[in-house]
Amino acid sequence: MQQEKHTRPLDMPEIMRRKFTLIELLVVIAIIAILASMLLPALNQARARGYAATCINNLKQIFTAQTLYASDYEYFCPGRTTSATIGFNEQYMAPTLRPYLGKTAVPFESWDDMHEFMASKPWICPAQSDRGPNTFSYAPNSFYLATTNLKMTKTRQVYSNVYAAMPDARVPGFAPSRVYFLMDCGYKLDSPAEKKESEIHVVDRGQFEDNTTVLADFRHSGYKNVAMMDGSVKPIRKGMTQYELVMRPEVP
């Protein structure tokens, strides 16, 4: 007679055979939530650093483009007007720098054309969350106060309170690494809410830092990125800027 084969259950520890209780599940969920809350700030900081690095790279690209432009136009940075340029095609550096950034050198026919172009790389900062269709990420120094008050050399008035400057322009008493060239900007607070229009040049510290009419937008953890006249890019916080858009002498 053939003997029956019986299988016996595997011996498993008691803790592996019993079910989780509701309290134990809640404890596990709480631990996961705590770990996530600890990791999220680090991830946000890493993302912010990535945004700041992209912004710095944008400013350096634009600075390189304006240097190439200057070598073709009497060694003046964008802002220099000619009889062939009108309106927005002479008031901002974006139209003049397009061919030096691999773009088609066709004049803008409307402000909408320009705003659309300014929403593309390298003109847009990824950290600029508060923006509208007419908001720029960057604006150049008008050099108006640096020229009239600080006697900045090698500049030329092109209209109103805006000057064109040579790349080797100097402000007596300030190294080129302390003279602002291109900087993060926000928008005019008195502009229509649906547009959020930016200034096309920054004239003074009042426009650089928050005041009643301009959102300065220190969007990189309380700092702005600023391309200096020597091509370096520095983070600038409030209080580091003189009225004429140069770094205060006592700031290292």
JSON list of C-alpha atoms in Angstrom, two decimals:
[
{"chain": "A", "resi": 1, "resn": "MET", "atom": "CA", "xyz": [0.00, 0.00, 0.00]},
{"chain": "A", "resi": 2, "resn": "GLN", "atom": "CA", "xyz": [1.38, 3.28, -1.06]},
{"chain": "A", "resi": 3, "resn": "GLN", "atom": "CA", "xyz": [2.08, 5.60, 1.81]},
{"chain": "A", "resi": 4, "resn": "GLU", "atom": "CA", "xyz": [0.40, 9.04, 1.67]},
{"chain": "A", "resi": 5, "resn": "LYS", "atom": "CA", "xyz": [2.66, 12.00, 1.53]},
{"chain": "A", "resi": 6, "resn": "HIS", "atom": "CA", "xyz": [1.66, 14.85, 3.76]},
{"chain": "A", "resi": 7, "resn": "THR", "atom": "CA", "xyz": [3.03, 18.36, 3.45]},
{"chain": "A", "resi": 8, "resn": "ARG", "atom": "CA", "xyz": [3.42, 20.44, 6.51]},
{"chain": "A", "resi": 9, "resn": "PRO", "atom": "CA", "xyz": [3.42, 24.18, 6.51]},
{"chain": "A", "resi": 10, "resn": "LEU", "atom": "CA", "xyz": [6.75, 25.91, 6.63]},
{"chain": "A", "resi": 11, "resn": "ASP", "atom": "CA", "xyz": [7.71, 27.16, 9.99]},
{"chain": "A", "resi": 12, "resn": "MET", "atom": "CA", "xyz": [7.44, 30.98, 9.85]},
{"chain": "A", "resi": 13, "resn": "PRO", "atom": "CA", "xyz": [8.18, 33.38, 12.64]},
{"chain": "A", "resi": 14, "resn": "GLU", "atom": "CA", "xyz": [5.08, 34.66, 14.35]},
{"chain": "A", "resi": 15, "resn": "ILE", "atom": "CA", "xyz": [5.88, 38.27, 13.45]},
{"chain": "A", "resi": 16, "resn": "MET", "atom": "CA", "xyz": [5.81, 37.41, 9.72]},
{"chain": "A", "resi": 17, "resn": "ARG", "atom": "CA", "xyz": [2.47, 35.62, 9.90]},
{"chain": "A", "resi": 18, "resn": "ARG", "atom": "CA", "xyz": [0.45, 38.21, 11.76]},
{"chain": "A", "resi": 19, "resn": "LYS", "atom": "CA", "xyz": [-1.11, 41.28, 10.06]},
{"chain": "A", "resi": 20, "resn": "PHE", "atom": "CA", "xyz": [-0.13, 44.89, 10.62]},
{"chain": "A", "resi": 21, "resn": "THR", "atom": "CA", "xyz": [-2.32, 46.82, 12.97]},
{"chain": "A", "resi": 22, "resn": "LEU", "atom": "CA", "xyz": [-3.70, 50.23, 12.08]},
{"chain": "A", "resi": 23, "resn": "ILE", "atom": "CA", "xyz": [-1.41, 51.91, 14.57]},
{"chain": "A", "resi": 24, "resn": "GLU", "atom": "CA", "xyz": [1.65, 50.26, 13.02]},
{"chain": "A", "resi": 25, "resn": "LEU", "atom": "CA", "xyz": [0.59, 51.41, 9.53]},
{"chain": "A", "resi": 26, "resn": "LEU", "atom": "CA", "xyz": [0.11, 54.95, 10.81]},
{"chain": "A", "resi": 27, "resn": "VAL", "atom": "CA", "xyz": [3.56, 54.89, 12.40]},
{"chain": "A", "resi": 28, "resn": "VAL", "atom": "CA", "xyz": [5.14, 53.80, 9.09]},
{"chain": "A", "resi": 29, "resn": "ILE", "atom": "CA", "xyz": [3.28, 56.55, 7.20]},
{"chain": "A", "resi": 30, "resn": "ALA", "atom": "CA", "xyz": [4.40, 59.10, 9.78]},
{"chain": "A", "resi": 31, "resn": "ILE", "atom": "CA", "xyz": [8.03, 58.02, 9.42]},
{"chain": "A", "resi": 32, "resn": "ILE", "atom": "CA", "xyz": [7.80, 58.33, 5.63]},
{"chain": "A", "resi": 33, "resn": "ALA", "atom": "CA", "xyz": [6.26, 61.80, 5.99]},
{"chain": "A", "resi": 34, "resn": "ILE", "atom": "CA", "xyz": [9.05, 62.90, 8.34]},
{"chain": "A", "resi": 35, "resn": "LEU", "atom": "CA", "xyz": [11.73, 61.64, 5.94]},
{"chain": "A", "resi": 36, "resn": "ALA", "atom": "CA", "xyz": [10.02, 63.42, 3.02]},
{"chain": "A", "resi": 37, "resn": "SER", "atom": "CA", "xyz": [9.85, 66.67, 4.99]},
{"chain": "A", "resi": 38, "resn": "MET", "atom": "CA", "xyz": [13.57, 66.37, 5.66]},
{"chain": "A", "resi": 39, "resn": "LEU", "atom": "CA", "xyz": [14.42, 65.69, 2.00]},
{"chain": "A", "resi": 40, "resn": "LEU", "atom": "CA", "xyz": [12.17, 68.27, 0.31]},
{"chain": "A", "resi": 41, "resn": "PRO", "atom": "CA", "xyz": [14.09, 71.36, 1.57]},
{"chain": "A", "resi": 42, "resn": "ALA", "atom": "CA", "xyz": [17.32, 69.82, 0.33]},
{"chain": "A", "resi": 43, "resn": "LEU", "atom": "CA", "xyz": [15.72, 69.11, -3.05]},
{"chain": "A", "resi": 44, "resn": "ASN", "atom": "CA", "xyz": [14.35, 72.67, -3.22]},
{"chain": "A", "resi": 45, "resn": "GLN", "atom": "CA", "xyz": [17.78, 74.08, -2.40]},
{"chain": "A", "resi": 46, "resn": "ALA", "atom": "CA", "xyz": [19.35, 71.94, -5.11]},
{"chain": "A", "resi": 47, "resn": "ARG", "atom": "CA", "xyz": [16.77, 73.16, -7.61]},
{"chain": "A", "resi": 48, "resn": "ALA", "atom": "CA", "xyz": [17.39, 76.78, -6.58]},
{"chain": "A", "resi": 49, "resn": "ARG", "atom": "CA", "xyz": [21.13, 76.31, -7.06]},
{"chain": "A", "resi": 50, "resn": "GLY", "atom": "CA", "xyz": [20.46, 74.84, -10.50]},
{"chain": "A", "resi": 51, "resn": "TYR", "atom": "CA", "xyz": [18.30, 77.84, -11.43]},
{"chain": "A", "resi": 52, "resn": "ALA", "atom": "CA", "xyz": [20.98, 80.24, -10.22]},
{"chain": "A", "resi": 53, "resn": "ALA", "atom": "CA", "xyz": [23.63, 78.41, -12.26]},
{"chain": "A", "resi": 54, "resn": "THR", "atom": "CA", "xyz": [21.46, 78.64, -15.39]},
{"chain": "A", "resi": 55, "resn": "CYS", "atom": "CA", "xyz": [20.91, 82.35, -14.76]},
{"chain": "A", "resi": 56, "resn": "ILE", "atom": "CA", "xyz": [24.66, 82.93, -14.42]},
{"chain": "A", "resi": 57, "resn": "ASN", "atom": "CA", "xyz": [25.25, 81.07, -17.67]},
{"chain": "A", "resi": 58, "resn": "ASN", "atom": "CA", "xyz": [22.60, 83.22, -19.39]},
{"chain": "A", "resi": 59, "resn": "LEU", "atom": "CA", "xyz": [24.28, 86.42, -18.25]},
{"chain": "A", "resi": 60, "resn": "LYS", "atom": "CA", "xyz": [27.68, 85.21, -19.40]},
{"chain": "A", "resi": 61, "resn": "GLN", "atom": "CA", "xyz": [26.29, 84.28, -22.83]},
{"chain": "A", "resi": 62, "resn": "ILE", "atom": "CA", "xyz": [24.73, 87.71, -23.22]},
{"chain": "A", "resi": 63, "resn": "PHE", "atom": "CA", "xyz": [27.93, 89.42, -22.05]},
{"chain": "A", "resi": 64, "resn": "THR", "atom": "CA", "xyz": [29.96, 87.45, -24.60]},
{"chain": "A", "resi": 65, "resn": "ALA", "atom": "CA", "xyz": [27.46, 88.41, -27.32]},
{"chain": "A", "resi": 66, "resn": "GLN", "atom": "CA", "xyz": [27.68, 92.10, -26.48]},
{"chain": "A", "resi": 67, "resn": "THR", "atom": "CA", "xyz": [31.48, 91.91, -26.59]},
{"chain": "A", "resi": 68, "resn": "LEU", "atom": "CA", "xyz": [31.28, 90.44, -30.10]},
{"chain": "A", "resi": 69, "resn": "TYR", "atom": "CA", "xyz": [28.78, 93.14, -31.06]},
{"chain": "A", "resi": 70, "resn": "ALA", "atom": "CA", "xyz": [31.10, 95.83, -29.74]},
{"chain": "A", "resi": 71, "resn": "SER", "atom": "CA", "xyz": [33.95, 94.58, -31.92]},
{"chain": "A", "resi": 72, "resn": "ASP", "atom": "CA", "xyz": [31.75, 95.24, -34.98]},
{"chain": "A", "resi": 73, "resn": "TYR", "atom": "CA", "xyz": [30.30, 98.60, -33.93]},
{"chain": "A", "resi": 74, "resn": "GLU", "atom": "CA", "xyz": [33.03, 101.08, -33.04]},
{"chain": "A", "resi": 75, "resn": "TYR", "atom": "CA", "xyz": [33.70, 99.07, -29.89]},
{"chain": "A", "resi": 76, "resn": "PHE", "atom": "CA", "xyz": [30.48, 100.24, -28.19]},
{"chain": "A", "resi": 77, "resn": "CYS", "atom": "CA", "xyz": [28.16, 97.91, -26.32]},
{"chain": "A", "resi": 78, "resn": "PRO", "atom": "CA", "xyz": [24.51, 97.69, -27.45]},
{"chain": "A", "resi": 79, "resn": "GLY", "atom": "CA", "xyz": [22.59, 100.87, -26.91]},
{"chain": "A", "resi": 80, "resn": "ARG", "atom": "CA", "xyz": [24.38, 102.71, -29.68]},
{"chain": "A", "resi": 81, "resn": "THR", "atom": "CA", "xyz": [21.75, 104.08, -32.05]},
{"chain": "A", "resi": 82, "resn": "THR", "atom": "CA", "xyz": [21.97, 104.45, -35.81]},
{"chain": "A", "resi": 83, "resn": "SER", "atom": "CA", "xyz": [19.71, 106.13, -38.35]},
{"chain": "A", "resi": 84, "resn": "ALA", "atom": "CA", "xyz": [18.51, 102.69, -39.44]},
{"chain": "A", "resi": 85, "resn": "THR", "atom": "CA", "xyz": [17.12, 101.69, -36.04]},
{"chain": "A", "resi": 86, "resn": "ILE", "atom": "CA", "xyz": [13.81, 102.87, -34.62]},
{"chain": "A", "resi": 87, "resn": "GLY", "atom": "CA", "xyz": [11.81, 102.41, -31.44]},
{"chain": "A", "resi": 88, "resn": "PHE", "atom": "CA", "xyz": [12.39, 99.19, -29.57]},
{"chain": "A", "resi": 89, "resn": "ASN", "atom": "CA", "xyz": [15.08, 98.12, -32.05]},
{"chain": "A", "resi": 90, "resn": "GLU", "atom": "CA", "xyz": [17.37, 100.77, -30.58]},
{"chain": "A", "resi": 91, "resn": "GLN", "atom": "CA", "xyz": [16.17, 100.83, -26.99]},
{"chain": "A", "resi": 92, "resn": "TYR", "atom": "CA", "xyz": [17.20, 97.37, -25.89]},
{"chain": "A", "resi": 93, "resn": "MET", "atom": "CA", "xyz": [20.12, 95.09, -26.52]},
{"chain": "A", "resi": 94, "resn": "ALA", "atom": "CA", "xyz": [18.05, 92.03, -27.53]},
{"chain": "A", "resi": 95, "resn": "PRO", "atom": "CA", "xyz": [17.42, 93.16, -31.15]},
{"chain": "A", "resi": 96, "resn": "THR", "atom": "CA", "xyz": [21.06, 94.03, -31.74]},
{"chain": "A", "resi": 97, "resn": "LEU", "atom": "CA", "xyz": [22.44, 90.88, -30.14]},
{"chain": "A", "resi": 98, "resn": "ARG", "atom": "CA", "xyz": [20.29, 88.34, -31.97]},
{"chain": "A", "resi": 99, "resn": "PRO", "atom": "CA", "xyz": [22.87, 87.49, -34.66]},
{"chain": "A", "resi": 100, "resn": "TYR", "atom": "CA", "xyz": [25.53, 87.07, -31.97]},
{"chain": "A", "resi": 101, "resn": "LEU", "atom": "CA", "xyz": [23.36, 84.51, -30.17]},
{"chain": "A", "resi": 102, "resn": "GLY", "atom": "CA", "xyz": [22.60, 82.39, -33.22]},
{"chain": "A", "resi": 103, "resn": "LYS", "atom": "CA", "xyz": [19.29, 84.11, -33.99]},
{"chain": "A", "resi": 104, "resn": "THR", "atom": "CA", "xyz": [17.99, 85.72, -37.18]},
{"chain": "A", "resi": 105, "resn": "ALA", "atom": "CA", "xyz": [18.87, 89.41, -37.35]},
{"chain": "A", "resi": 106, "resn": "VAL", "atom": "CA", "xyz": [15.43, 90.67, -38.40]},
{"chain": "A", "resi": 107, "resn": "PRO", "atom": "CA", "xyz": [14.16, 93.86, -36.70]},
{"chain": "A", "resi": 108, "resn": "PHE", "atom": "CA", "xyz": [11.22, 93.45, -34.37]},
{"chain": "A", "resi": 109, "resn": "GLU", "atom": "CA", "xyz": [8.03, 94.89, -35.85]},
{"chain": "A", "resi": 110, "resn": "SER", "atom": "CA", "xyz": [6.14, 95.17, -32.57]},
{"chain": "A", "resi": 111, "resn": "TRP", "atom": "CA", "xyz": [6.62, 95.02, -28.82]},
{"chain": "A", "resi": 112, "resn": "ASP", "atom": "CA", "xyz": [4.87, 91.64, -28.92]},
{"chain": "A", "resi": 113, "resn": "ASP", "atom": "CA", "xyz": [7.69, 90.35, -31.14]},
{"chain": "A", "resi": 114, "resn": "MET", "atom": "CA", "xyz": [10.25, 91.55, -28.66]},
{"chain": "A", "resi": 115, "resn": "HIS", "atom": "CA", "xyz": [8.44, 90.18, -25.61]},
{"chain": "A", "resi": 116, "resn": "GLU", "atom": "CA", "xyz": [8.07, 86.80, -27.27]},
{"chain": "A", "resi": 117, "resn": "PHE", "atom": "CA", "xyz": [11.78, 86.75, -28.06]},
{"chain": "A", "resi": 118, "resn": "MET", "atom": "CA", "xyz": [12.67, 87.78, -24.50]},
{"chain": "A", "resi": 119, "resn": "ALA", "atom": "CA", "xyz": [10.80, 84.74, -23.18]},
{"chain": "A", "resi": 120, "resn": "SER", "atom": "CA", "xyz": [13.33, 82.39, -24.81]},
{"chain": "A", "resi": 121, "resn": "LYS", "atom": "CA", "xyz": [16.88, 81.36, -23.88]},
{"chain": "A", "resi": 122, "resn": "PRO", "atom": "CA", "xyz": [19.18, 82.94, -22.86]},
{"chain": "A", "resi": 123, "resn": "TRP", "atom": "CA", "xyz": [16.94, 85.90, -21.99]},
{"chain": "A", "resi": 124, "resn": "ILE", "atom": "CA", "xyz": [14.71, 84.16, -19.46]},
{"chain": "A", "resi": 125, "resn": "CYS", "atom": "CA", "xyz": [15.72, 83.22, -15.91]},
{"chain": "A", "resi": 126, "resn": "PRO", "atom": "CA", "xyz": [14.19, 79.92, -14.72]},
{"chain": "A", "resi": 127, "resn": "ALA", "atom": "CA", "xyz": [13.91, 81.26, -11.16]},
{"chain": "A", "resi": 128, "resn": "GLN", "atom": "CA", "xyz": [11.64, 84.14, -12.21]},
{"chain": "A", "resi": 129, "resn": "SER", "atom": "CA", "xyz": [8.24, 82.82, -11.15]},
{"chain": "A", "resi": 130, "resn": "ASP", "atom": "CA", "xyz": [6.44, 86.15, -10.82]},
{"chain": "A", "resi": 131, "resn": "ARG", "atom": "CA", "xyz": [6.25, 87.32, -14.42]},
{"chain": "A", "resi": 132, "resn": "GLY", "atom": "CA", "xyz": [3.77, 88.30, -17.10]},
{"chain": "A", "resi": 133, "resn": "PRO", "atom": "CA", "xyz": [3.81, 88.42, -20.91]},
{"chain": "A", "resi": 134, "resn": "ASN", "atom": "CA", "xyz": [5.73, 91.73, -20.87]},
{"chain": "A", "resi": 135, "resn": "THR", "atom": "CA", "xyz": [8.22, 90.88, -18.13]},
{"chain": "A", "resi": 136, "resn": "PHE", "atom": "CA", "xyz": [11.95, 90.72, -18.83]},
{"chain": "A", "resi": 137, "resn": "SER", "atom": "CA", "xyz": [14.36, 88.65, -16.75]},
{"chain": "A", "resi": 138, "resn": "TYR", "atom": "CA", "xyz": [17.33, 90.95, -17.32]},
{"chain": "A", "resi": 139, "resn": "ALA", "atom": "CA", "xyz": [17.90, 94.65, -17.83]},
{"chain": "A", "resi": 140, "resn": "PRO", "atom": "CA", "xyz": [21.14, 96.54, -18.58]},
{"chain": "A", "resi": 141, "resn": "ASN", "atom": "CA", "xyz": [22.63, 99.46, -16.69]},
{"chain": "A", "resi": 142, "resn": "SER", "atom": "CA", "xyz": [21.73, 102.74, -18.42]},
{"chain": "A", "resi": 143, "resn": "PHE", "atom": "CA", "xyz": [25.11, 104.14, -17.21]},
{"chain": "A", "resi": 144, "resn": "TYR", "atom": "CA", "xyz": [23.38, 107.51, -16.84]},
{"chain": "A", "resi": 145, "resn": "LEU", "atom": "CA", "xyz": [24.33, 108.18, -13.21]},
{"chain": "A", "resi": 146, "resn": "ALA", "atom": "CA", "xyz": [27.69, 106.44, -13.50]},
{"chain": "A", "resi": 147, "resn": "THR", "atom": "CA", "xyz": [28.54, 108.80, -16.36]},
{"chain": "A", "resi": 148, "resn": "THR", "atom": "CA", "xyz": [27.09, 112.04, -15.02]},
{"chain": "A", "resi": 149, "resn": "ASN", "atom": "CA", "xyz": [27.96, 111.59, -11.32]},
{"chain": "A", "resi": 150, "resn": "LEU", "atom": "CA", "xyz": [31.01, 109.33, -11.34]},
{"chain": "A", "resi": 151, "resn": "LYS", "atom": "CA", "xyz": [32.50, 110.54, -14.66]},
{"chain": "A", "resi": 152, "resn": "MET", "atom": "CA", "xyz": [32.52, 107.13, -16.29]},
{"chain": "A", "resi": 153, "resn": "THR", "atom": "CA", "xyz": [34.87, 107.16, -19.29]},
{"chain": "A", "resi": 154, "resn": "LYS", "atom": "CA", "xyz": [34.26, 106.03, -22.88]},
{"chain": "A", "resi": 155, "resn": "THR", "atom": "CA", "xyz": [30.49, 106.42, -22.93]},
{"chain": "A", "resi": 156, "resn": "ARG", "atom": "CA", "xyz": [28.15, 108.04, -25.41]},
{"chain": "A", "resi": 157, "resn": "GLN", "atom": "CA", "xyz": [24.65, 109.35, -24.75]},
{"chain": "A", "resi": 158, "resn": "VAL", "atom": "CA", "xyz": [22.20, 107.67, -27.11]},
{"chain": "A", "resi": 159, "resn": "TYR", "atom": "CA", "xyz": [18.88, 109.01, -25.83]},
{"chain": "A", "resi": 160, "resn": "SER", "atom": "CA", "xyz": [17.36, 110.51, -22.70]},
{"chain": "A", "resi": 161, "resn": "ASN", "atom": "CA", "xyz": [19.05, 108.92, -19.66]},
{"chain": "A", "resi": 162, "resn": "VAL", "atom": "CA", "xyz": [20.71, 106.02, -21.49]},
{"chain": "A", "resi": 163, "resn": "TYR", "atom": "CA", "xyz": [24.37, 105.79, -22.45]},
{"chain": "A", "resi": 164, "resn": "ALA", "atom": "CA", "xyz": [26.27, 103.30, -24.58]},
{"chain": "A", "resi": 165, "resn": "ALA", "atom": "CA", "xyz": [29.56, 102.19, -23.09]},
{"chain": "A", "resi": 166, "resn": "MET", "atom": "CA", "xyz": [32.71, 100.65, -24.46]},
{"chain": "A", "resi": 167, "resn": "PRO", "atom": "CA", "xyz": [33.68, 97.30, -22.93]},
{"chain": "A", "resi": 168, "resn": "ASP", "atom": "CA", "xyz": [36.79, 98.96, -21.47]},
{"chain": "A", "resi": 169, "resn": "ALA", "atom": "CA", "xyz": [34.84, 101.90, -19.98]},
{"chain": "A", "resi": 170, "resn": "ARG", "atom": "CA", "xyz": [36.01, 102.79, -16.48]},
{"chain": "A", "resi": 171, "resn": "VAL", "atom": "CA", "xyz": [34.54, 104.45, -13.41]},
{"chain": "A", "resi": 172, "resn": "PRO", "atom": "CA", "xyz": [37.28, 106.28, -11.48]},
{"chain": "A", "resi": 173, "resn": "GLY", "atom": "CA", "xyz": [37.73, 104.63, -8.10]},
{"chain": "A", "resi": 174, "resn": "PHE", "atom": "CA", "xyz": [35.88, 101.46, -9.08]},
{"chain": "A", "resi": 175, "resn": "ALA", "atom": "CA", "xyz": [37.34, 98.38, -10.72]},
{"chain": "A", "resi": 176, "resn": "PRO", "atom": "CA", "xyz": [35.34, 96.98, -13.68]},
{"chain": "A", "resi": 177, "resn": "SER", "atom": "CA", "xyz": [34.40, 94.07, -11.41]},
{"chain": "A", "resi": 178, "resn": "ARG", "atom": "CA", "xyz": [32.35, 96.55, -9.33]},
{"chain": "A", "resi": 179, "resn": "VAL", "atom": "CA", "xyz": [30.45, 98.25, -12.17]},
{"chain": "A", "resi": 180, "resn": "TYR", "atom": "CA", "xyz": [27.08, 96.70, -13.05]},
{"chain": "A", "resi": 181, "resn": "PHE", "atom": "CA", "xyz": [26.42, 95.84, -16.68]},
{"chain": "A", "resi": 182, "resn": "LEU", "atom": "CA", "xyz": [23.42, 93.47, -16.87]},
{"chain": "A", "resi": 183, "resn": "MET", "atom": "CA", "xyz": [21.25, 92.39, -13.97]},
{"chain": "A", "resi": 184, "resn": "ASP", "atom": "CA", "xyz": [18.19, 90.47, -12.82]},
{"chain": "A", "resi": 185, "resn": "CYS", "atom": "CA", "xyz": [15.06, 92.60, -12.89]},
{"chain": "A", "resi": 186, "resn": "GLY", "atom": "CA", "xyz": [11.35, 92.37, -12.11]},
{"chain": "A", "resi": 187, "resn": "TYR", "atom": "CA", "xyz": [8.51, 94.52, -13.41]},
{"chain": "A", "resi": 188, "resn": "LYS", "atom": "CA", "xyz": [6.91, 97.92, -12.83]},
{"chain": "A", "resi": 189, "resn": "LEU", "atom": "CA", "xyz": [4.31, 97.74, -10.08]},
{"chain": "A", "resi": 190, "resn": "ASP", "atom": "CA", "xyz": [2.19, 100.41, -11.77]},
{"chain": "A", "resi": 191, "resn": "SER", "atom": "CA", "xyz": [1.97, 98.46, -15.04]},
{"chain": "A", "resi": 192, "resn": "PRO", "atom": "CA", "xyz": [-1.26, 96.60, -15.96]},
{"chain": "A", "resi": 193, "resn": "ALA", "atom": "CA", "xyz": [-1.58, 93.43, -13.89]},
{"chain": "A", "resi": 194, "resn": "GLU", "atom": "CA", "xyz": [-2.17, 91.33, -16.99]},
{"chain": "A", "resi": 195, "resn": "LYS", "atom": "CA", "xyz": [1.09, 92.56, -18.59]},
{"chain": "A", "resi": 196, "resn": "LYS", "atom": "CA", "xyz": [3.64, 93.17, -15.75]},
{"chain": "A", "resi": 197, "resn": "GLU", "atom": "CA", "xyz": [5.90, 95.34, -17.90]},
{"chain": "A", "resi": 198, "resn": "SER", "atom": "CA", "xyz": [9.61, 95.64, -17.08]},
{"chain": "A", "resi": 199, "resn": "GLU", "atom": "CA", "xyz": [11.92, 98.61, -17.42]},
{"chain": "A", "resi": 200, "resn": "ILE", "atom": "CA", "xyz": [14.19, 98.17, -20.41]},
{"chain": "A", "resi": 201, "resn": "HIS", "atom": "CA", "xyz": [17.13, 99.76, -18.55]},
{"chain": "A", "resi": 202, "resn": "VAL", "atom": "CA", "xyz": [18.01, 100.14, -14.89]},
{"chain": "A", "resi": 203, "resn": "VAL", "atom": "CA", "xyz": [18.94, 103.72, -14.04]},
{"chain": "A", "resi": 204, "resn": "ASP", "atom": "CA", "xyz": [19.59, 103.77, -10.29]},
{"chain": "A", "resi": 205, "resn": "ARG", "atom": "CA", "xyz": [19.51, 101.85, -7.03]},
{"chain": "A", "resi": 206, "resn": "GLY", "atom": "CA", "xyz": [15.82, 102.69, -6.66]},
{"chain": "A", "resi": 207, "resn": "GLN", "atom": "CA", "xyz": [15.06, 100.52, -9.70]},
{"chain": "A", "resi": 208, "resn": "PHE", "atom": "CA", "xyz": [17.59, 97.90, -8.66]},
{"chain": "A", "resi": 209, "resn": "GLU", "atom": "CA", "xyz": [16.20, 97.49, -5.16]},
{"chain": "A", "resi": 210, "resn": "ASP", "atom": "CA", "xyz": [12.52, 97.26, -4.18]},
{"chain": "A", "resi": 211, "resn": "ASN", "atom": "CA", "xyz": [10.69, 100.57, -4.06]},
{"chain": "A", "resi": 212, "resn": "THR", "atom": "CA", "xyz": [7.14, 101.80, -4.56]},
{"chain": "A", "resi": 213, "resn": "THR", "atom": "CA", "xyz": [7.18, 101.48, -8.36]},
{"chain": "A", "resi": 214, "resn": "VAL", "atom": "CA", "xyz": [9.45, 98.53, -9.26]},
{"chain": "A", "resi": 215, "resn": "LEU", "atom": "CA", "xyz": [9.56, 94.91, -8.10]},
{"chain": "A", "resi": 216, "resn": "ALA", "atom": "CA", "xyz": [13.30, 94.35, -7.88]},
{"chain": "A", "resi": 217, "resn": "ASP", "atom": "CA", "xyz": [12.97, 90.55, -7.63]},
{"chain": "A", "resi": 218, "resn": "PHE", "atom": "CA", "xyz": [15.89, 89.26, -5.57]},
{"chain": "A", "resi": 219, "resn": "ARG", "atom": "CA", "xyz": [14.92, 85.79, -6.72]},
{"chain": "A", "resi": 220, "resn": "HIS", "atom": "CA", "xyz": [18.03, 83.77, -5.90]},
{"chain": "A", "resi": 221, "resn": "SER", "atom": "CA", "xyz": [17.64, 83.18, -2.17]},
{"chain": "A", "resi": 222, "resn": "GLY", "atom": "CA", "xyz": [17.62, 86.93, -1.49]},
{"chain": "A", "resi": 223, "resn": "TYR", "atom": "CA", "xyz": [20.26, 87.78, -4.11]},
{"chain": "A", "resi": 224, "resn": "LYS", "atom": "CA", "xyz": [20.32, 89.09, -7.66]},
{"chain": "A", "resi": 225, "resn": "ASN", "atom": "CA", "xyz": [22.78, 87.88, -10.27]},
{"chain": "A", "resi": 226, "resn": "VAL", "atom": "CA", "xyz": [24.65, 90.76, -11.88]},
{"chain": "A", "resi": 227, "resn": "ALA", "atom": "CA", "xyz": [27.07, 90.65, -14.80]},
{"chain": "A", "resi": 228, "resn": "MET", "atom": "CA", "xyz": [29.86, 93.15, -14.18]},
{"chain": "A", "resi": 229, "resn": "MET", "atom": "CA", "xyz": [31.81, 95.15, -16.72]},
{"chain": "A", "resi": 230, "resn": "ASP", "atom": "CA", "xyz": [34.69, 92.67, -16.54]},
{"chain": "A", "resi": 231, "resn": "GLY", "atom": "CA", "xyz": [32.42, 89.74, -17.53]},
{"chain": "A", "resi": 232, "resn": "SER", "atom": "CA", "xyz": [32.19, 88.20, -14.07]},
{"chain": "A", "resi": 233, "resn": "VAL", "atom": "CA", "xyz": [28.79, 87.46, -12.53]},
{"chain": "A", "resi": 234, "resn": "LYS", "atom": "CA", "xyz": [28.20, 88.20, -8.86]},
{"chain": "A", "resi": 235, "resn": "PRO", "atom": "CA", "xyz": [25.30, 87.63, -6.45]},
{"chain": "A", "resi": 236, "resn": "ILE", "atom": "CA", "xyz": [24.20, 91.00, -5.04]},
{"chain": "A", "resi": 237, "resn": "ARG", "atom": "CA", "xyz": [21.92, 91.42, -2.04]},
{"chain": "A", "resi": 238, "resn": "LYS", "atom": "CA", "xyz": [20.17, 94.55, -0.84]},
{"chain": "A", "resi": 239, "resn": "GLY", "atom": "CA", "xyz": [22.47, 97.16, 0.63]},
{"chain": "A", "resi": 240, "resn": "MET", "atom": "CA", "xyz": [25.49, 96.28, -1.53]},
{"chain": "A", "resi": 241, "resn": "THR", "atom": "CA", "xyz": [24.66, 98.81, -4.26]},
{"chain": "A", "resi": 242, "resn": "GLN", "atom": "CA", "xyz": [25.53, 102.46, -4.60]},
{"chain": "A", "resi": 243, "resn": "TYR", "atom": "CA", "xyz": [23.03, 104.87, -6.15]},
{"chain": "A", "resi": 244, "resn": "GLU", "atom": "CA", "xyz": [24.98, 104.84, -9.44]},
{"chain": "A", "resi": 245, "resn": "LEU", "atom": "CA", "xyz": [24.78, 101.02, -9.81]},
{"chain": "A", "resi": 246, "resn": "VAL", "atom": "CA", "xyz": [28.27, 100.24, -8.68]},
{"chain": "A", "resi": 247, "resn": "MET", "atom": "CA", "xyz": [29.20, 98.10, -5.69]},
{"chain": "A", "resi": 248, "resn": "ARG", "atom": "CA", "xyz": [29.71, 100.01, -2.46]},
{"chain": "A", "resi": 249, "resn": "PRO", "atom": "CA", "xyz": [33.44, 100.41, -1.71]},
{"chain": "A", "resi": 250, "resn": "GLU", "atom": "CA", "xyz": [33.20, 98.76, 1.72]},
{"chain": "A", "resi": 251, "resn": "VAL", "atom": "CA", "xyz": [31.65, 95.57, 0.31]},
{"chain": "A", "resi": 252, "resn": "PRO", "atom": "CA", "xyz": [34.32, 92.91, -0.29]}
]
